[in-house]
Short mmCIF file of C-alpha atoms in Angstrom, two decimals:
data_model
loop_
_atom_site.label_atom_id
_atom_site.label_comp_id
_atom_site.label_asym_id
_atom_site.label_seq_id
_atom_site.Cartn_x
_atom_site.Cartn_y
_atom_site.Cartn_z
CA MET A 147 50.37 88.56 59.41
CA GLY A 148 50.46 88.02 55.86
CA LYS A 149 47.76 86.11 53.44
CA ARG A 150 50.32 83.60 52.50
CA LEU A 151 50.95 82.15 56.21
CA ILE A 152 47.35 82.59 57.05
CA LEU A 153 46.68 80.48 54.42
CA VAL A 154 49.32 78.09 56.13
CA ILE A 155 47.95 77.94 58.92
CA LEU A 156 44.70 77.31 57.97
CA VAL A 157 45.64 74.51 56.04
CA VAL A 158 47.55 73.14 58.65
CA SER A 159 44.69 73.27 61.07
CA LEU A 160 42.46 71.24 58.73
CA VAL A 161 45.06 68.54 58.58
CA LEU A 162 45.25 68.35 62.40
CA ILE A 163 41.45 68.75 62.96
CA THR A 164 41.28 65.71 59.94
CA ALA A 165 43.07 63.60 61.62
CA CYS A 166 42.36 64.43 64.90
CA SER A 167 38.58 63.15 63.69
CA ASN A 168 40.19 59.96 62.00
CA LEU A 169 41.60 59.23 65.52
CA SER A 170 38.07 59.45 66.98
CA GLY A 171 36.56 57.34 64.31
CA ASN A 172 39.26 54.02 64.90
CA SER A 173 39.02 54.77 68.59
CA GLY A 174 35.00 54.72 68.93
CA SER A 175 34.60 51.90 65.87
CA SER A 176 37.09 50.17 68.12
CA SER A 177 35.95 50.02 71.47
CA GLY A 178 34.00 47.30 71.27
CA TYR A 179 30.32 46.02 71.71
CA TYR A 180 29.88 46.40 75.48
CA LYS A 181 30.35 49.68 77.50
CA TYR A 182 30.81 47.83 80.72
CA THR A 183 33.59 45.26 81.14
CA GLY A 184 35.02 43.47 83.33
CA SER A 185 36.47 39.69 85.01
CA SER A 186 33.61 38.84 86.88
CA ALA A 187 29.75 38.51 85.50
CA LEU A 188 28.61 39.51 88.85
CA ASP A 189 29.57 41.93 92.15
CA VAL A 190 29.60 39.65 95.47
CA ASN A 191 30.46 41.23 98.79
CA PHE A 192 29.13 41.07 102.33
CA VAL A 193 26.84 43.84 103.02
CA LYS A 194 28.58 46.83 105.17
CA ASP A 195 27.87 45.64 109.26
CA ALA A 196 26.79 42.24 108.25
CA PRO A 197 29.02 40.99 109.62
CA VAL A 198 30.34 44.11 111.34
CA SER A 199 33.84 44.48 111.09
CA SER A 200 35.47 46.42 113.90
CA GLU A 201 37.73 45.64 117.27
CA LYS A 202 35.87 48.63 118.90
CA GLU A 203 32.12 46.56 117.92
CA TYR A 204 33.32 43.38 118.83
CA TYR A 205 31.02 40.44 119.62
CA GLU A 206 30.41 38.56 122.59
CA PRO A 207 30.16 34.41 122.92
CA GLY A 208 26.84 33.04 121.71
CA GLU A 209 25.52 36.47 120.16
CA LEU A 210 23.44 36.07 116.90
CA ILE A 211 26.02 38.21 113.75
CA ASP A 212 24.50 38.82 110.74
CA VAL A 213 25.48 37.66 107.74
CA GLU A 214 24.45 39.11 103.96
CA ILE A 215 25.82 39.13 100.87
CA GLU A 216 24.97 41.72 98.32
CA LEU A 217 24.61 40.82 94.45
CA ALA A 218 24.59 42.50 91.47
CA ASN A 219 24.42 41.67 87.88
CA LYS A 220 27.62 43.54 85.66
CA GLY A 221 26.15 41.96 82.65
CA THR A 222 23.88 43.90 79.89
CA LYS A 223 21.27 40.24 80.10
CA ARG A 224 19.07 39.29 82.26
CA ILE A 225 20.68 36.38 84.99
CA LEU A 226 18.03 33.60 85.39
CA PRO A 227 16.80 32.75 88.66
CA ASN A 228 18.57 29.45 90.20
CA THR A 229 21.64 30.00 88.29
CA VAL A 230 23.35 31.68 91.40
CA ARG A 231 24.80 29.09 94.34
CA LEU A 232 26.36 31.08 97.51
CA ARG A 233 27.92 29.38 100.87
CA LEU A 234 30.27 30.58 103.53
CA THR A 235 33.19 28.85 104.21
CA GLY A 236 36.66 28.55 106.40
CA ASP A 237 35.96 28.50 110.64
CA ALA A 238 32.32 29.69 109.68
CA ILE A 239 30.89 25.90 109.13
CA ILE A 240 33.05 24.52 111.61
CA PRO A 241 30.56 23.21 114.20
CA ASN A 242 32.91 23.70 117.15
CA PHE A 243 32.91 27.65 116.25
CA PHE A 244 29.88 28.57 114.49
CA THR A 245 26.58 27.52 114.11
CA GLY A 246 23.86 29.14 111.27
CA ALA A 247 26.18 28.96 108.08
CA LYS A 248 23.62 28.89 105.32
CA GLU A 249 24.05 27.61 101.65
CA VAL A 250 21.61 29.49 99.10
CA LEU A 251 20.52 28.87 95.68
CA PHE A 252 19.11 32.00 94.56
CA PRO A 253 16.00 31.97 93.75
CA LEU A 254 14.89 35.25 91.77
CA SER A 255 16.22 36.93 88.49
CA LEU A 256 19.03 39.41 88.64
CA ASP A 257 18.38 42.39 86.61
CA PRO A 258 21.08 43.86 83.85
CA ILE A 259 23.16 46.58 84.48
CA ASP A 260 21.85 50.25 83.37
CA GLU A 261 23.54 50.87 80.24
CA GLU A 262 23.48 54.39 79.99
CA THR A 263 23.83 54.87 83.50
CA GLY A 264 25.96 52.06 84.76
CA TYR A 265 23.60 51.91 87.82
CA ILE A 266 23.69 48.44 88.73
CA ASP A 267 20.14 46.90 90.43
CA THR A 268 21.78 44.74 93.66
CA ARG A 269 19.91 42.03 95.60
CA ILE A 270 20.45 40.60 99.56
CA VAL A 271 21.22 37.24 100.44
CA ASP A 272 21.10 36.19 104.12
CA LEU A 273 23.38 33.39 104.70
CA GLY A 274 23.21 33.90 108.52
CA PRO A 275 22.56 34.63 111.43
CA LEU A 276 25.70 32.98 113.00
CA ARG A 277 26.21 32.69 116.57
CA TYR A 278 30.27 31.86 118.08
CA ILE A 279 30.05 28.79 120.63
CA GLY A 280 33.73 28.37 120.59
CA GLU A 281 35.32 29.45 123.95
CA VAL A 282 36.98 33.18 124.13
CA THR A 283 39.18 34.25 126.93
CA SER A 284 40.24 37.32 125.58
CA ARG A 285 40.09 39.12 122.20
CA ARG A 286 39.78 37.52 119.52
CA SER A 287 39.42 37.90 115.56
CA LYS A 288 37.64 35.30 113.38
CA VAL A 289 37.79 35.81 109.43
CA ILE A 290 34.56 35.46 107.56
CA THR A 291 35.03 33.63 104.05
CA GLY A 292 32.68 32.38 101.71
CA GLN A 293 32.53 31.36 98.25
CA TYR A 294 29.54 32.16 94.62
CA CYS A 295 29.11 29.96 92.00
CA TYR A 296 27.19 31.31 88.82
CA TYR A 297 26.11 30.13 85.48
CA VAL A 298 26.10 32.82 83.15
CA PRO A 299 27.26 32.36 79.47
CA ALA A 300 29.66 34.39 77.41
CA VAL A 301 28.61 35.97 74.58
CA VAL A 302 31.72 37.48 72.57
CA GLN A 303 30.78 39.68 69.48
CA THR A 304 33.97 40.93 67.51
CA SER A 305 34.45 40.86 63.94
CA VAL A 306 36.73 39.74 61.14
CA VAL A 307 37.52 41.18 57.37
CA LEU A 308 36.52 39.22 54.40
CA SER A 309 39.26 40.10 52.32
CA ASP A 310 41.67 39.10 49.89
CA LYS A 311 44.04 41.30 50.38
CA GLN A 312 46.57 41.08 53.64
CA GLU A 313 46.64 45.00 53.63
CA ASP A 314 42.94 44.85 54.86
CA ILE A 315 43.23 42.36 57.39
CA LEU A 316 43.97 43.43 60.96
CA GLY A 317 45.21 40.55 62.61
CA GLN A 318 44.30 41.19 66.09
CA ASN A 319 40.83 41.53 66.19
CA ILE A 320 39.84 41.71 69.64
CA GLN A 321 39.03 44.68 71.47
CA ALA A 322 38.27 46.08 75.10
CA GLY A 323 34.89 45.97 74.55
CA ASP A 324 34.18 42.79 72.88
CA ASN A 325 33.91 40.35 75.47
CA PRO A 326 31.02 40.85 78.64
CA PRO A 327 31.47 40.87 82.58
CA SER A 328 32.97 37.64 82.66
CA GLY A 329 36.08 35.58 83.75
CA VAL A 330 36.20 33.04 81.15
CA GLN A 331 36.21 35.56 77.40
CA VAL A 332 38.00 35.24 73.72
CA THR A 333 41.39 37.32 74.49
CA SER A 334 42.59 36.98 70.73
CA LEU A 335 41.58 36.33 67.11
CA GLU A 336 43.78 36.01 64.43
CA GLN A 337 42.33 35.44 61.17
CA GLU A 338 44.19 35.07 57.40
CA VAL A 339 43.02 36.64 54.01
CA VAL A 340 40.16 34.55 52.07
CA LYS A 341 41.44 31.79 49.24
CA VAL A 342 39.92 30.98 46.12
CA ARG A 343 41.00 28.29 44.58
CA GLU A 344 40.71 28.25 40.66
CA GLY A 345 37.61 27.06 39.22
CA ASP A 346 35.50 27.55 42.85
CA ARG A 347 32.57 29.50 43.17
CA ALA A 348 33.25 30.09 47.19
CA GLY A 349 36.18 31.01 49.30
CA THR A 350 37.04 29.76 52.33
CA MET A 351 38.93 31.72 54.90
CA ARG A 352 40.92 30.46 58.91
CA PHE A 353 41.26 32.10 61.15
CA LYS A 354 42.01 30.80 65.36
CA PHE A 355 41.11 32.39 68.96
CA VAL A 356 42.27 31.90 72.42
CA ILE A 357 40.02 30.84 75.08
CA GLU A 358 40.97 32.13 78.56
CA ASN A 359 39.84 32.07 81.92
CA VAL A 360 40.87 35.98 83.14
CA GLY A 361 39.21 35.83 86.21
CA SER A 362 40.21 34.77 89.98
CA GLY A 363 37.78 32.20 89.66
CA SER A 364 37.34 28.51 88.60
CA MET A 365 35.98 26.97 85.98
CA ILE A 366 33.25 24.27 86.82
CA ASP A 367 31.48 21.50 84.74
CA SER A 368 28.30 22.48 85.99
CA LEU A 369 26.13 24.19 89.36
CA GLN A 370 25.84 21.15 90.74
CA ASP A 371 29.76 20.47 90.71
CA CYS A 372 30.10 23.50 92.26
CA TRP A 373 31.49 22.44 96.22
CA ASP A 374 32.62 18.96 94.36
CA TYR A 375 36.03 19.63 94.37
CA GLU A 376 37.26 15.87 92.73
CA LYS A 377 35.11 18.05 89.80
CA ARG A 378 36.93 20.67 90.06
CA ARG A 379 40.64 19.67 88.64
CA ARG A 380 39.97 20.56 84.95
CA GLU A 381 38.66 23.79 83.00
CA GLN A 382 35.98 22.81 80.19
CA VAL A 383 34.30 25.08 77.81
CA SER A 384 32.00 24.64 74.96
CA PHE A 385 31.45 27.30 71.98
CA VAL A 386 29.21 28.23 69.66
CA ILE A 387 29.89 30.48 66.63
CA LYS A 388 27.66 32.45 64.33
CA GLY A 389 29.19 34.17 61.10
CA PRO A 390 27.92 35.31 57.98
CA TYR A 391 29.01 31.78 56.56
CA PRO A 392 29.28 28.38 57.54
CA ILE A 393 32.17 27.84 60.32
CA VAL A 394 34.01 24.77 61.12
CA CYS A 395 36.13 24.33 63.69
CA GLU A 396 38.37 20.92 65.34
CA GLU A 397 36.08 20.90 68.45
CA GLY A 398 33.59 22.55 69.99
CA THR A 399 34.10 21.60 73.42
CA VAL A 400 37.78 22.33 74.75
CA ILE A 401 39.62 21.89 77.89
CA LEU A 402 41.83 24.96 78.72
CA ARG A 403 46.08 23.83 79.33
CA ASP A 404 46.77 26.60 81.71
CA LYS A 405 43.48 28.59 81.92
CA LYS A 406 44.28 29.05 78.10
CA ARG A 407 42.93 27.28 74.81
CA THR A 408 43.74 28.07 71.12
CA VAL A 409 41.08 27.28 68.62
CA ASP A 410 41.50 26.90 64.76
CA CYS A 411 37.97 27.02 62.21
CA THR A 412 37.31 27.88 58.86
CA MET A 413 34.97 29.63 57.82
CA THR A 414 33.21 28.27 54.06
CA ASN A 415 31.16 29.63 51.42
CA ILE A 416 32.41 32.83 51.30
CA ASP A 417 30.86 34.65 48.57
CA PRO A 418 34.04 35.68 46.04
CA THR A 419 32.18 38.66 44.99
CA ASN A 420 31.72 40.00 48.08
CA LEU A 421 34.66 40.49 49.65
CA GLY A 422 36.11 43.75 50.99
CA SER A 423 37.71 46.05 54.11
CA VAL A 424 34.38 46.12 55.75
CA ASN A 425 34.19 44.11 58.97
CA ARG A 426 31.91 41.44 59.43
CA ASP A 427 29.46 40.81 62.76
CA LEU A 428 31.55 37.11 64.61
CA ILE A 429 29.73 36.08 67.45
CA ILE A 430 31.19 33.41 69.68
CA ILE A 431 29.26 32.17 72.77
CA LEU A 432 31.40 30.23 75.48
CA ASP A 433 28.84 28.04 77.36
CA ASN A 434 28.38 25.24 79.16
CA PHE A 435 30.27 25.83 82.61
CA ALA A 436 29.92 27.47 85.89
CA TYR A 437 32.46 29.88 87.69
CA LEU A 438 33.31 29.80 91.02
CA GLU A 439 34.70 32.89 93.07
CA GLU A 440 35.81 33.46 96.29
CA ILE A 441 33.30 36.48 98.48
CA PRO A 442 35.90 39.15 99.95
CA ALA A 443 36.40 37.84 103.38
CA VAL A 444 35.60 40.12 105.71
CA THR A 445 36.92 39.73 110.13
CA ILE A 446 35.03 39.71 112.91
CA TYR A 447 36.25 40.68 116.63
CA LEU A 448 35.15 38.52 119.48
CA ASP A 449 35.81 38.90 123.49
CA LYS A 450 33.60 39.05 126.28
CA ARG A 451 32.18 41.96 127.95
CA TYR A 452 33.63 42.62 131.73
CA SER A 453 31.67 45.02 133.97
#
């Protein structure tokens, strides 16, 4: 192999390594603030075998049916005591079928997820035991359903670029890890360049972002209104924005239309001597709402034991 060919291969290899390194660097910088994300701040399920869901291990009429919920915090912030409400719904609360259903305001705090290992510390909540008092003449099934409602503000960690050059502006600034696990998120953010009028000592930068209910649940005004259907007809949220310079928005509380709302804001008093292509932190705190979700249902079976 000639020296010239070896040199060409080395040069090409260096170019590829540099390109891959640049791609890796971009990927790392755009991975966002949060390692663990999702459309729900909590992980909530019926505990396995509480109740038992098996046609071979059916319940008899009058038998006690354990009903327990496994509760876990998927976020990186501690969830405070008395901010999660749980209840059974459907047939489980109809007195002609079952007795014993409980509603619980969870009195403990929930530890955050371990950011290094992803370990989630779970807690158990007792919503029973239930007792079936309806008539059973042959084998039948009943679906056990429930709901949980919680207050967990969403702290969105994103960024903007304060530059007067269009080529420095990314346009779409929200990355996959900018939102914490939450049913309510900022799903897009678009900004303009910094503008400085002639004779002004400070610049302004306009931007807009979209707040969206991306989860399967509903936004409620407060924990007290969780089970009040009449107060669940609109979804609204308050927000606070923190950035490197003062920010003025059209309103601080907005009503979501068809699960989303666009908000227009202006950053003011920007130092025109401090512009460039560097990302500047922007924190958007979504607050003053509770979130209502369904607990994944489980089916139980009932029958009389015949000897």
